[in-house]
Amino acid sequence: LKQVIYCFSGVGLGAIASGMYHIEEDVFLSAAEVLANLVTENDFKVGRMYPPLSSLKDCSIKVTKGL
C-alpha cells in the first residue's frame, strides 16, 4: 500500500506536467522501478522496504522526473 502513496503522487504530477490524458501501464512500472532504486542499504538495515515517509515529497519528485 505504501508503494501507492509514493508512486501515485509522482505519476499524477508527471501526468499533469506532461499533459497526459491516458496513463499507460508501463508508466506505473517505471514509477515502481524509480521507487525501488530510492531504497537505500540503510533502509534495509532498519527493516524498511520503502524510503521513510519523511522523504515522500522528494521521492514523488524523483518518480516524476523518472517518467
Short mmCIF file of C-alpha atoms in Angstrom, two decimals:
data_model
loop_
_atom_site.label_atom_id
_atom_site.label_comp_id
_atom_site.label_asym_id
_atom_site.label_seq_id
_atom_site.Cartn_x
_atom_site.Cartn_y
_atom_site.Cartn_z
CA LEU A 1 0.00 0.00 0.00
CA LYS A 2 2.88 2.42 0.69
CA GLN A 3 4.05 1.97 -2.88
CA VAL A 4 0.75 3.52 -3.97
CA ILE A 5 1.43 6.62 -1.86
CA TYR A 6 4.86 7.15 -3.39
CA CYS A 7 4.08 6.19 -6.98
CA PHE A 8 0.63 7.74 -7.48
CA SER A 9 1.71 11.18 -6.33
CA GLY A 10 4.69 11.07 -8.70
CA VAL A 11 2.66 9.65 -11.58
CA GLY A 12 -0.11 12.19 -11.01
CA LEU A 13 2.32 15.09 -11.01
CA GLY A 14 4.03 13.71 -14.12
CA ALA A 15 0.69 13.29 -15.91
CA ILE A 16 -0.34 16.85 -15.11
CA ALA A 17 3.05 18.31 -16.04
CA SER A 18 3.22 16.47 -19.36
CA GLY A 19 -0.47 16.81 -20.28
CA MET A 20 -1.14 13.06 -20.38
CA TYR A 21 -4.76 12.12 -20.95
CA HIS A 22 -4.26 8.40 -20.53
CA ILE A 23 -1.70 6.79 -18.25
CA GLU A 24 -0.37 3.54 -19.67
CA GLU A 25 0.59 0.56 -17.51
CA ASP A 26 4.28 0.99 -18.31
CA VAL A 27 4.24 4.39 -16.60
CA PHE A 28 3.39 2.68 -13.31
CA LEU A 29 6.10 0.09 -13.91
CA SER A 30 8.63 2.87 -14.47
CA ALA A 31 7.45 4.61 -11.30
CA ALA A 32 7.88 1.39 -9.31
CA GLU A 33 11.41 0.95 -10.69
CA VAL A 34 12.35 4.50 -9.72
CA LEU A 35 10.92 3.93 -6.23
CA ALA A 36 12.85 0.68 -5.85
CA ASN A 37 16.07 2.50 -6.71
CA LEU A 38 15.39 5.07 -3.98
CA VAL A 39 15.58 2.46 -1.22
CA THR A 40 18.98 2.60 0.44
CA GLU A 41 21.06 0.00 2.24
CA ASN A 42 20.33 1.88 5.44
CA ASP A 43 16.59 1.50 4.80
CA PHE A 44 17.05 -2.26 4.51
CA LYS A 45 19.18 -2.36 7.67
CA VAL A 46 16.39 -0.79 9.72
CA GLY A 47 13.76 -3.06 8.14
CA ARG A 48 12.18 -0.67 5.64
CA MET A 49 11.17 -1.77 2.16
CA TYR A 50 10.46 1.83 1.11
CA PRO A 51 12.11 5.16 1.83
CA PRO A 52 10.89 6.84 5.04
CA LEU A 53 7.62 8.76 4.78
CA SER A 54 9.50 11.88 5.77
CA SER A 55 11.05 11.80 2.28
CA LEU A 56 7.71 11.40 0.46
CA LYS A 57 7.85 14.79 -1.29
CA ASP A 58 11.40 14.22 -2.52
CA CYS A 59 10.55 10.67 -3.65
CA SER A 60 7.47 11.87 -5.54
CA ILE A 61 9.53 14.46 -7.39
CA LYS A 62 12.15 11.84 -8.30
CA VAL A 63 9.43 9.46 -9.51
CA THR A 64 8.01 12.28 -11.65
CA LYS A 65 11.43 13.02 -13.14
CA GLY A 66 11.99 9.31 -13.77
CA LEU A 67 8.95 9.06 -16.00
#
